[in-house]
Amino acid sequence: MKILFASNAGSSDDSWISLLQTALPDTEILSWNETNETTGAELAIVWRPDATLLSREPNLKAIFNLGAGVDGILKLPGLHDGIEIYRLEDAGMSVQMAEYCAHAVLDASRRFADYRALQAQGQWKTMAPIQRHRWPIGVLGLGLMGERVAQTLSALEYPVSGWSRSQKSIPGIQCFAGSDTFEAFLKQTRVLINILPLTPETHGILNKETLSQLLPNAYVINVARGEHLVDDDLLALMDAGHIDGATLDVFTEEPLPAAHPFWTHPKVTITPHIAAASLRDQTVAQISDKIRAWSRGETVSGRVNLQTGY
């Protein structure tokens, strides 16, 4: 069986292909190239694949994504119901996401930025201790990573709620579901953490209308996709004083353009899409297991519903 490896991650494919070939010795792993030559592969392992993937490889039956977010695949011209899509499930990403979000919450709620400023001024000064009940956290998206983030912050004794499209039940987390509960979820949230999948319904969901419903002195953490956020709306609400700050790991255009106001805004912390990276060994092991199960005709976990987008 031929398997095409097609990644636009900016790193060499060779190490990935070597590990995959070792894990799947009965297959032939082929590398994507810039020619128009068709490989005849039945399966593809991809990350941000080229827009010509499906037109060039008409024999593809399934695509295995090297990450959890599949919005790049869903935009491929020629995608149809006959092609199965499988996303990566965790593979070491959920604990990284929990670490990142916990760091951002702690930095804001414990006022560590203020203490760093005091250190720079040579001042020994204490501020009022944290009162966690004044920092209610709302997690947008309660999939595998969202659940891990919510549970991690709940273990630190912050009040945590979560919102998802379908009803979830997570011990210690107040779970909201569906559009009818979205407003109530927002109105009790001070720290909003976005881990939603990007779909037509969630595009631009972090906008003036939704962010204005957060509690005063709100804080926004976006670790999902840049397209979820309307940048100008966030900037306006920070400048107006309703939102105290934001930690942003993802952006509509990456790398973030040098002239973008996020770079110099005093209330914004930026990281270059590093909240949760796919760990190579764990990713190869999981995708190899999925491909073996697929080749045996078994049900494979992580299949994406083309209608919902996740």
PDB file of C-alpha atoms in Angstrom, residues 106-121 127 219 266 269:
ATOM      1  CA  LEU A 106      -1.805  32.266  36.684  1.00  0.00           C
ATOM      2  CA  ASP A 107       0.140  35.116  35.112  1.00  0.00           C
ATOM      3  CA  ALA A 108      -3.029  37.229  34.967  1.00  0.00           C
ATOM      4  CA  SER A 109      -4.722  36.232  38.213  1.00  0.00           C
ATOM      5  CA  ARG A 110      -1.570  36.280  40.363  1.00  0.00           C
ATOM      6  CA  ARG A 111      -0.423  39.566  38.748  1.00  0.00           C
ATOM      7  CA  PHE A 112       3.021  38.245  37.903  1.00  0.00           C
ATOM      8  CA  ALA A 113       3.424  40.849  35.147  1.00  0.00           C
ATOM      9  CA  ASP A 114       3.021  43.550  37.809  1.00  0.00           C
ATOM     10  CA  TYR A 115       5.651  41.871  39.968  1.00  0.00           C
ATOM     11  CA  ARG A 116       8.047  41.734  37.010  1.00  0.00           C
ATOM     12  CA  ALA A 117       7.494  45.453  36.517  1.00  0.00           C
ATOM     13  CA  LEU A 118       8.188  46.086  40.209  1.00  0.00           C
ATOM     14  CA  GLN A 119      11.390  44.050  39.959  1.00  0.00           C
ATOM     15  CA  ALA A 120      12.525  46.171  37.021  1.00  0.00           C
ATOM     16  CA  GLN A 121      11.929  49.257  39.181  1.00  0.00           C
ATOM     17  CA  MET A 127      -0.246  43.143  46.315  1.00  0.00           C
ATOM     18  CA  TYR A 219      -9.108  38.165  30.060  1.00  0.00           C
ATOM     19  CA  PRO A 266       0.663  46.580  26.394  1.00  0.00           C
ATOM     20  CA  THR A 269       1.002  38.554  25.168  1.00  0.00           C
TER      21      THR A 269
END
